[in-house]
Short mmCIF file of C-alpha atoms and ligand atoms in Angstrom, two decimals:
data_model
loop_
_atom_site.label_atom_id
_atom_site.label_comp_id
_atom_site.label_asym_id
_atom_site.label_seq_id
_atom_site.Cartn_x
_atom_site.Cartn_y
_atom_site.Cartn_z
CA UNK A 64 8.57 -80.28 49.53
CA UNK A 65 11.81 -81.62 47.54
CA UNK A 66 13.74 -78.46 46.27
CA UNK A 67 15.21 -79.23 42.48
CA UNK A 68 19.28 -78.85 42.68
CA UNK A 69 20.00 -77.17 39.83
CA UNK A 70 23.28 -79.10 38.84
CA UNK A 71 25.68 -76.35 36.84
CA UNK A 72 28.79 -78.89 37.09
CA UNK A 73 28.16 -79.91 33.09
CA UNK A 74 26.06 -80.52 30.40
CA UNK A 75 26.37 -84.02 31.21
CA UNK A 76 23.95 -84.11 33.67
CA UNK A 77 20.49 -84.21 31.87
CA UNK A 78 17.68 -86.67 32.48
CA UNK A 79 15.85 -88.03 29.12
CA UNK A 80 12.57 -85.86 29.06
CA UNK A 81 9.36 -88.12 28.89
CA UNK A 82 8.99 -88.02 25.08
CA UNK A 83 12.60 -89.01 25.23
CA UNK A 84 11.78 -92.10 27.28
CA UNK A 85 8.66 -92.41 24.88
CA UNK A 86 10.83 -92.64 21.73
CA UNK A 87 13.17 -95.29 23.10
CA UNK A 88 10.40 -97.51 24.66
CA UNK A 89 8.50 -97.63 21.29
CA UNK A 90 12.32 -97.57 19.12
CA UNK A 91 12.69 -100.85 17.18
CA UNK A 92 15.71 -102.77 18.28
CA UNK A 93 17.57 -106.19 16.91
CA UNK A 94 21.46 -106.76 17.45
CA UNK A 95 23.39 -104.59 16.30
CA UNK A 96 26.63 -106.78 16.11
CA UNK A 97 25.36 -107.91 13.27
CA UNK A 98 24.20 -104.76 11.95
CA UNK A 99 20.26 -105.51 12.79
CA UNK A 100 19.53 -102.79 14.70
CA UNK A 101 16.90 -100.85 12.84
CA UNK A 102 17.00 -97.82 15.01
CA UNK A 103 20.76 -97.60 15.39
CA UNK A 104 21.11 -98.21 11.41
CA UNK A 105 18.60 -95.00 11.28
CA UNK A 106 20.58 -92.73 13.46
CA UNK A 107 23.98 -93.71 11.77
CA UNK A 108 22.07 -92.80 8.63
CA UNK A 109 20.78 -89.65 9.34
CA UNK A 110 23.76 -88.25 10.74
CA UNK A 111 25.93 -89.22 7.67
CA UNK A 112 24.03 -87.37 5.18
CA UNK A 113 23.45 -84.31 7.57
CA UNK A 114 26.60 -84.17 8.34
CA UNK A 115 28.10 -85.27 4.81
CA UNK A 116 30.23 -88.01 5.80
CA UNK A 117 29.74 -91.46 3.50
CA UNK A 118 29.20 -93.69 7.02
CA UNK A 119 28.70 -93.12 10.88
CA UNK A 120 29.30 -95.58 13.67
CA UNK A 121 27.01 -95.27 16.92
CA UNK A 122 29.26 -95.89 19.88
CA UNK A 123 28.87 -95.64 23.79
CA UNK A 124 31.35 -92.68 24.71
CA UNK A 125 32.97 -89.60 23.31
CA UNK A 126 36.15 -91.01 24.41
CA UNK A 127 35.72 -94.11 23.05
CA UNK A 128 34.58 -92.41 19.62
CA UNK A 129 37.57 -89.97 19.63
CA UNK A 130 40.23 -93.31 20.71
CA UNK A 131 38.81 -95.59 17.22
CA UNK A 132 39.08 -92.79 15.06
CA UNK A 133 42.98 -92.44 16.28
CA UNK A 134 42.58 -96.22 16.14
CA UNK A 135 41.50 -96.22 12.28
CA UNK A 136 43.76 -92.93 11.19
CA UNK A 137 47.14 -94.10 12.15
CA UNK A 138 49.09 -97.10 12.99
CA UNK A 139 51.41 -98.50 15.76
CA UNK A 140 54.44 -95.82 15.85
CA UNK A 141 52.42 -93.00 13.87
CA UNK A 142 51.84 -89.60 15.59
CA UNK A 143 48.82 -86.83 15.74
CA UNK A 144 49.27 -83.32 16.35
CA UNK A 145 46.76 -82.02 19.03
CA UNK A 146 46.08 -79.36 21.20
CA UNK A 147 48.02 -79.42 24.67
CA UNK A 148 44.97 -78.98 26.68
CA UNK A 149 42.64 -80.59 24.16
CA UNK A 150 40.17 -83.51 25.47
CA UNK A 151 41.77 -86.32 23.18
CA UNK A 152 45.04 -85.64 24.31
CA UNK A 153 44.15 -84.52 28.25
CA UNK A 154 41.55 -86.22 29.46
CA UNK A 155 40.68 -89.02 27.59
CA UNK A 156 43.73 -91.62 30.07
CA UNK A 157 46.08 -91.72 27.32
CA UNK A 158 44.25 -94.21 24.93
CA UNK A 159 45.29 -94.14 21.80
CA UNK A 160 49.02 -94.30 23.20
CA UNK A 161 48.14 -97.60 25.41
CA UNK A 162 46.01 -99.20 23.20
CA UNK A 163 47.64 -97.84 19.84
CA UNK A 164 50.79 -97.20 20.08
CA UNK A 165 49.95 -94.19 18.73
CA UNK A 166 51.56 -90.79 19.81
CA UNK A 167 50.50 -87.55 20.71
CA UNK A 168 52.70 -84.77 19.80
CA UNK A 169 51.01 -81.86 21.40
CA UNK A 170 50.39 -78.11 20.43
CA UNK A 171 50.54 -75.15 23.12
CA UNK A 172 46.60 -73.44 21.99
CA UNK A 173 45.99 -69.96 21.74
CA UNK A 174 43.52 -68.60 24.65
CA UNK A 175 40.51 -69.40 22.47
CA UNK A 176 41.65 -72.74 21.88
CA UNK A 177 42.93 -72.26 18.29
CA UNK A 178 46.60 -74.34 17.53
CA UNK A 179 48.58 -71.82 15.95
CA UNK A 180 49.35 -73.15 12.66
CA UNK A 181 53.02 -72.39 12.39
CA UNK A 182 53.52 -74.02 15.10
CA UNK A 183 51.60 -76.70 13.60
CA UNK A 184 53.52 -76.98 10.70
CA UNK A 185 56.34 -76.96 12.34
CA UNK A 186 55.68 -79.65 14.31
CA UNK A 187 55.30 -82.12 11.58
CA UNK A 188 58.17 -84.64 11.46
CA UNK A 189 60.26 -85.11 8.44
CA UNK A 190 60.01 -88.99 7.11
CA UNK A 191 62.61 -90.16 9.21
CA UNK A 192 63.14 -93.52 10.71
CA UNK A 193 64.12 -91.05 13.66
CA UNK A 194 60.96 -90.11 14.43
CA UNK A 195 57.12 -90.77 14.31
CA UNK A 196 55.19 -90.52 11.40
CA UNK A 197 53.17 -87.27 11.48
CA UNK A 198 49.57 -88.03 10.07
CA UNK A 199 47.09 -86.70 11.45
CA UNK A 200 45.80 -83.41 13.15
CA UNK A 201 42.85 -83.60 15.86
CA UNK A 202 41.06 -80.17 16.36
CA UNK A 203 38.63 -79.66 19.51
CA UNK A 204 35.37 -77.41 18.49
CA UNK A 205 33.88 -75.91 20.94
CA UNK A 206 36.68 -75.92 22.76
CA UNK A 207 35.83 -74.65 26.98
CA UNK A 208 32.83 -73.61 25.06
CA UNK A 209 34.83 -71.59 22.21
CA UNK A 210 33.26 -71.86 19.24
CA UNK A 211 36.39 -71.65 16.59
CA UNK A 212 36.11 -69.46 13.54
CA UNK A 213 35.41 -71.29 10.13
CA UNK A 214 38.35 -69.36 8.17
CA UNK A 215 40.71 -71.15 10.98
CA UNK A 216 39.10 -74.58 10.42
CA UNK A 217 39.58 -73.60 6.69
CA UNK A 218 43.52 -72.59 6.93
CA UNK A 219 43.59 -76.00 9.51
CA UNK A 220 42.18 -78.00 7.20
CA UNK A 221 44.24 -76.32 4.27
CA UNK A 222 48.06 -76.58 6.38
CA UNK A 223 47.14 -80.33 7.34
CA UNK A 224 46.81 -81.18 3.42
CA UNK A 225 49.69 -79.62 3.09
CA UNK A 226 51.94 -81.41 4.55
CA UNK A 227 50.08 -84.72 3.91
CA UNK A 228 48.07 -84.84 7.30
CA UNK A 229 44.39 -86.03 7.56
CA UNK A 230 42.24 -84.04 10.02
CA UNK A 231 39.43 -85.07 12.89
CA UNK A 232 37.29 -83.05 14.73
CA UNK A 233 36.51 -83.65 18.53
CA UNK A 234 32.95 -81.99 18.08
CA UNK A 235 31.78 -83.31 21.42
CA UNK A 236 30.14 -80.11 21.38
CA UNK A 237 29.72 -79.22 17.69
CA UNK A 238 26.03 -78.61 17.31
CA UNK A 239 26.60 -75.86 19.88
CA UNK A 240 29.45 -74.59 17.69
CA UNK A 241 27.22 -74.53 14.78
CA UNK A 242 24.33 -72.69 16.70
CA UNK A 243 26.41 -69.88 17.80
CA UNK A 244 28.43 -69.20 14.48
CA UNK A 245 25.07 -69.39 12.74
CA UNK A 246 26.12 -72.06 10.52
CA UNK A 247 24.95 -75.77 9.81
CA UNK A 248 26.98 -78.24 11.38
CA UNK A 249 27.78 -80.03 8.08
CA UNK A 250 29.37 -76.48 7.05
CA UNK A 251 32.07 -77.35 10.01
CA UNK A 252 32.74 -80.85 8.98
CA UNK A 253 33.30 -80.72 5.85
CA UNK A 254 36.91 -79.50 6.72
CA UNK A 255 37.47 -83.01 8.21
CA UNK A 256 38.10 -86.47 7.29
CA UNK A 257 36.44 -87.46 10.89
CA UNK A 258 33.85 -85.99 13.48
CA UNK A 259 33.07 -87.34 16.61
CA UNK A 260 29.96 -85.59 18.17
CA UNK A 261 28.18 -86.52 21.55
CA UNK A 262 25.06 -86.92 21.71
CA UNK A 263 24.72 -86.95 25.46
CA UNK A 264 26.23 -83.62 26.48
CA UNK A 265 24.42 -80.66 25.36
CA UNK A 266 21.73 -82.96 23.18
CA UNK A 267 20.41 -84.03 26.58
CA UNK A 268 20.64 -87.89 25.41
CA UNK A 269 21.30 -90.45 28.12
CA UNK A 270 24.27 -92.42 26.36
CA UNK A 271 26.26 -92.15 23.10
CA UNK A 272 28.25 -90.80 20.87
CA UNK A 273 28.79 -90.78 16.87
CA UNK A 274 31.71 -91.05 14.76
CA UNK A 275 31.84 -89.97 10.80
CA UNK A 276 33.58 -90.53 8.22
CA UNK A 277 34.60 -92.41 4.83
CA UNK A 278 33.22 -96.12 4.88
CA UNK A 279 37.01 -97.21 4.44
CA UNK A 280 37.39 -95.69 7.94
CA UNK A 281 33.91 -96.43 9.65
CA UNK A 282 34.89 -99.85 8.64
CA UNK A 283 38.10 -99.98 10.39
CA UNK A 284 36.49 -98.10 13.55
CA UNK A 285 33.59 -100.80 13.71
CA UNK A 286 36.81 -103.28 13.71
CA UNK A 287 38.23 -101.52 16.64
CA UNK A 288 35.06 -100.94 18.60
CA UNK A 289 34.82 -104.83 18.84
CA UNK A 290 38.46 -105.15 19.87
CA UNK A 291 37.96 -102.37 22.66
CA UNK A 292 34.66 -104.38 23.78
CA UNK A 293 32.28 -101.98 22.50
CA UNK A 294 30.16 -103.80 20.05
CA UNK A 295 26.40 -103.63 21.65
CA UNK A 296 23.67 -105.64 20.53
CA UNK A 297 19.94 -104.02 21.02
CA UNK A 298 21.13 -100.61 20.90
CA UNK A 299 18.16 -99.06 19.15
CA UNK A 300 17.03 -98.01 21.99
CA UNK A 301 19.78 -95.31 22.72
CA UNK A 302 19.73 -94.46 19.33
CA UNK A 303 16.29 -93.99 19.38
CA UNK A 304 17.64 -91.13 21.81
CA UNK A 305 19.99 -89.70 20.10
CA UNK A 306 17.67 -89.35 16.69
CA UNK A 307 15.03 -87.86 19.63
CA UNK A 308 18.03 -85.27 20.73
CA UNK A 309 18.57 -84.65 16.78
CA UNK A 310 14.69 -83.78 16.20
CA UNK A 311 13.91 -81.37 19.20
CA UNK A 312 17.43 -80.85 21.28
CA UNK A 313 19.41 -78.87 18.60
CA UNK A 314 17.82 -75.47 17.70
CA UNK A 315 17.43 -74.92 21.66
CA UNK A 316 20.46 -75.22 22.78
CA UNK A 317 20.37 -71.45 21.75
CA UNK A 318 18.24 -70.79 25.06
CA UNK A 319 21.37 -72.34 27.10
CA UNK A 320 23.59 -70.10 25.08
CA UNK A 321 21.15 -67.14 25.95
CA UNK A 322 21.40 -68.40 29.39
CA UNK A 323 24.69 -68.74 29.94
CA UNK A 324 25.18 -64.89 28.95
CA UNK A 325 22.67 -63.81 31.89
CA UNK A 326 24.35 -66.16 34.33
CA UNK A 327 27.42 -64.66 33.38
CA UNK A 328 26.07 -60.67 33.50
CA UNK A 329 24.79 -61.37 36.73
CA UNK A 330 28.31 -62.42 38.19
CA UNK A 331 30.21 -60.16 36.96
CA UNK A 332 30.98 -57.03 38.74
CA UNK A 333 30.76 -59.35 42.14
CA UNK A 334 33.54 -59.17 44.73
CA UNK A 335 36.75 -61.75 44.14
CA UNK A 336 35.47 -63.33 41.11
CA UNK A 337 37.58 -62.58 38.34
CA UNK A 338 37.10 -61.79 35.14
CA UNK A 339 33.47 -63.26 33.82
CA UNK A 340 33.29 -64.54 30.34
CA UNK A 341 31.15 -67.06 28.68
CA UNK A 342 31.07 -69.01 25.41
CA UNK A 343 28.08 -71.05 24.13
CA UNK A 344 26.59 -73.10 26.86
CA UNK A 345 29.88 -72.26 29.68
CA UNK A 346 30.43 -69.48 32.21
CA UNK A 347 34.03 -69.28 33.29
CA UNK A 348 35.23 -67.02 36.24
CA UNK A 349 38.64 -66.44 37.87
CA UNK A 350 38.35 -67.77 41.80
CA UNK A 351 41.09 -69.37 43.75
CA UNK A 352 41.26 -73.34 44.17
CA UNK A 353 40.29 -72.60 47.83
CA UNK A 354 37.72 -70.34 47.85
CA UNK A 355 36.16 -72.47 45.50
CA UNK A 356 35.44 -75.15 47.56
CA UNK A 357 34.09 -72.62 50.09
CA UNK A 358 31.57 -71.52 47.48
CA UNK A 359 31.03 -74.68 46.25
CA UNK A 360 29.62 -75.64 49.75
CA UNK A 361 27.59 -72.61 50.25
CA UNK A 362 25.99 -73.39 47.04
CA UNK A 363 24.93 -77.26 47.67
CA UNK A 364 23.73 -75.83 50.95
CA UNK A 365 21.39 -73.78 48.36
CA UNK A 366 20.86 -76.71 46.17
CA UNK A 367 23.23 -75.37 43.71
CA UNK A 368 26.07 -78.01 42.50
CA UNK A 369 29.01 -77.07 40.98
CA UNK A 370 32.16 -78.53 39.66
CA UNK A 371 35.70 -78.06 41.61
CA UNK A 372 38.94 -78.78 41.65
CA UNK A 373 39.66 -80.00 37.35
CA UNK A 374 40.10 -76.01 36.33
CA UNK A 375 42.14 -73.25 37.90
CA UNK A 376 38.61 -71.49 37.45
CA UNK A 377 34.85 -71.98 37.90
CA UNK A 378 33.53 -73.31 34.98
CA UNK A 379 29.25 -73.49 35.27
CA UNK A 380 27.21 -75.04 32.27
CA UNK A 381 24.21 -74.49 31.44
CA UNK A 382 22.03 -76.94 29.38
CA UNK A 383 18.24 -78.72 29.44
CA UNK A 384 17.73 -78.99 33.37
CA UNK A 385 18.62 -75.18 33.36
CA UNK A 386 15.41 -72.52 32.88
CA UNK A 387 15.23 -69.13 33.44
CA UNK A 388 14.11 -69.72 36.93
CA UNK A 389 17.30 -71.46 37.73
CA UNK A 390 19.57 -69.16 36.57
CA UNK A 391 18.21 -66.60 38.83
CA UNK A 392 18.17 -69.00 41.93
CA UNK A 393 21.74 -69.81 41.16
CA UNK A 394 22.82 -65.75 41.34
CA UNK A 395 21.09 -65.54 44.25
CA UNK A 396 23.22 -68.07 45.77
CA UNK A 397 25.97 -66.63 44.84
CA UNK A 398 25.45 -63.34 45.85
CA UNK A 399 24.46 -64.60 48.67
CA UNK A 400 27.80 -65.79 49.19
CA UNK A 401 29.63 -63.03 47.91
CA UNK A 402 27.64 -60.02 49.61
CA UNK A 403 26.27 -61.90 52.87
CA UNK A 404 22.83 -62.91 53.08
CA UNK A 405 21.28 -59.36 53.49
CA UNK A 406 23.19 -57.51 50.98
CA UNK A 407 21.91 -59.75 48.07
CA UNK A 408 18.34 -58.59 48.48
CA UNK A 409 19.40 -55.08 49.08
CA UNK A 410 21.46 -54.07 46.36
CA UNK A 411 20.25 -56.34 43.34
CA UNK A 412 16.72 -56.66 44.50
CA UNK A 413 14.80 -59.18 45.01
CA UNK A 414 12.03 -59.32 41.87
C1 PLP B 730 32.86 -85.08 26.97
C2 PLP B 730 33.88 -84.88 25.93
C3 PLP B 730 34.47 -85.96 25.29
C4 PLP B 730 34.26 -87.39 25.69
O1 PLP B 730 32.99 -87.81 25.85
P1 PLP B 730 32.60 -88.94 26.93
O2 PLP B 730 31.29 -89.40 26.43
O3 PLP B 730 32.58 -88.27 28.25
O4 PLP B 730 33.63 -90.02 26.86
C5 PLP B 730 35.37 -85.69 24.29
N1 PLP B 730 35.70 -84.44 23.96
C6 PLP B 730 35.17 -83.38 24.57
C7 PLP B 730 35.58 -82.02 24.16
C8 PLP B 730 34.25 -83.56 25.59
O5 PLP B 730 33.73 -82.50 26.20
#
């Protein structure tokens, strides 16, 4: 009999459930270049007023959602402020600065992600025709999983006003931010001008992400979107999705969180790994490059995937193909490969 891999490389990884396939087979569709897309006019809808934001444009990627709000913020020869290891300036190829002429004027972060604000602030460029025009600061929350305090998104949001800045959230992740602060998700946004949120990380949804914000700058997104080849036509029934993730994917993600922190108990304390800590839905540990590969091929050989050679450490994510059951195959495994095969059973037991 097939074994399931349990795949820990990201939340990236899940597979529509069948009542997710369900809603999108039965999801009323027309094209939505021409805004006649029932089910994609429903999602945009829904997340606008629970989020608080005026409008909300459905697009394919997180990337893609994060480069047209750059896009619709600032102009050719404008600047943003973002965090130095932050997704919109790192790892999203350089968009806005080949497709905008936008550029990034990054931030060293704090360990738990946070841009100091000083240095914020004094980053800001004087109007000049020396230099760029400063206008707009891009925050990342969760961040590797940190969820950032609201009185920092508060004295973020308050430093960027003052000095004439508008503000956007990368919130790839921000319904888990929301979960583990214990806040609603529109209490995070409403520090921002724009959100961004995925819908098929954490939400379990096969494709898409959202963008908020004022219809002035939906409107100038939705221009952009076409111009980067991303207007779709029956879309509803990705939307019809997302709205699914929305409905049943969002209060659970608590159970990853919960999950995460036994993954994490159970690894720490083993030999060469580093310090353990975890955050939301991610389990980071200290392991050389090299001895990561190792592990990572002990662990396929126990149908355990993970993710190597992007982060100087292990980074393992839990999320909707993750139970309980998996979580204690995958510490098996790695005991296994930490203590030898008979060691594992001896000293942590078996049961
Ligand atoms: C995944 C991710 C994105 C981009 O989403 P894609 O859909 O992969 O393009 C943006 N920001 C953060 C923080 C992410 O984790």
């Amino acid at each position: 009999m097939e074994v399931d891999v349990i795949d820990l490389r990201s939340d990236t990884v899940t597979l529509p459930t069948e009542a997710m396939r369900d809603a999108m087979r039965d999801a009323p569709v027309g094209d939505d270049v021409y805004g006649e897309d029932p089910t994609v006019q429903a999602l945009q809808q829904r997340l606008g007023k629970d989020l608080g934001f005026e409008a909300a444009l459905f697009v394919p990627s997180g990337t893609q959602s994060n480069l047209l709000a750059l896009l619709a913020h600032c102009e050719r020869g404008d600047e943003y402020l973002v965090g130095m290891d932050a997704h919109t300036f790192k790892w999203e190829g350089g968009g806005a600065a080949v497709l905008g002429s936008i550029q990034p004027q990054p931030v060293v972060q704090l360990a738990d992600g946070r841009l100091p604000l000083d240095q914020v602030a004094a980053s800001v460029k004087p109007i000049d025709p020396h230099f760029a025009r400063t206008r707009l600061l891009v925050l990342e929350n969760t961040w590797n999983g940190r969820a950032l305090p609201l009185e920092y998104l508060e004295s973020a949001h308050d430093v960027a006003r003052a000095h004439g800045l508008s503000l956007h959230l990368d919130g790839a992740r921000l319904f888990n931010a929301a979960v583990d602060r214990g806040v609603s998700a529109r209490q995070i946004c409403r520090y921002f001008d724009s959100v961004s949120i995925c819908l098929s990380k954490g939400l379990g949804a096969p494709v898409g992400s959202v963008l908020l914000g004022s219809r002035v700058l939906i409107d100038k997104a939705r221009r952009w979107r076409k111009v980067t080849g991303g207007g779709w036509r029956q879309a509803g029934m990705l939307a019809a999705a997302g709205i699914h993730a929305l409905d049943h994917h969002v209060e659970r993600l608590a159970e990853d969180h919960a999950r995460a922190r036994r993954l994490a108990e159970g690894l720490s304390g083993l030999p060469e790994l580093g310090e353990v800590s975890h955050h939301t839905n991610m389990v980071f540990a200290a392991l050389p490059l090299e001895r990561q590969r190792a592990l990572a091929t002990h662990l396929a050989s126990h149908g355990v995937k993970i993710g190597v050679g992007y982060l100087p450490s292990l980074r393992l994510v839990t999320h909707l193909g993750i139970d309980d059951a998996a979580i204690e195959r995958s510490l098996e495994a790695f005991r296994s490969f930490f203590l030898g095969a008979g060691a594992s059973a001896q000293r942590f037991g078996t049961g």
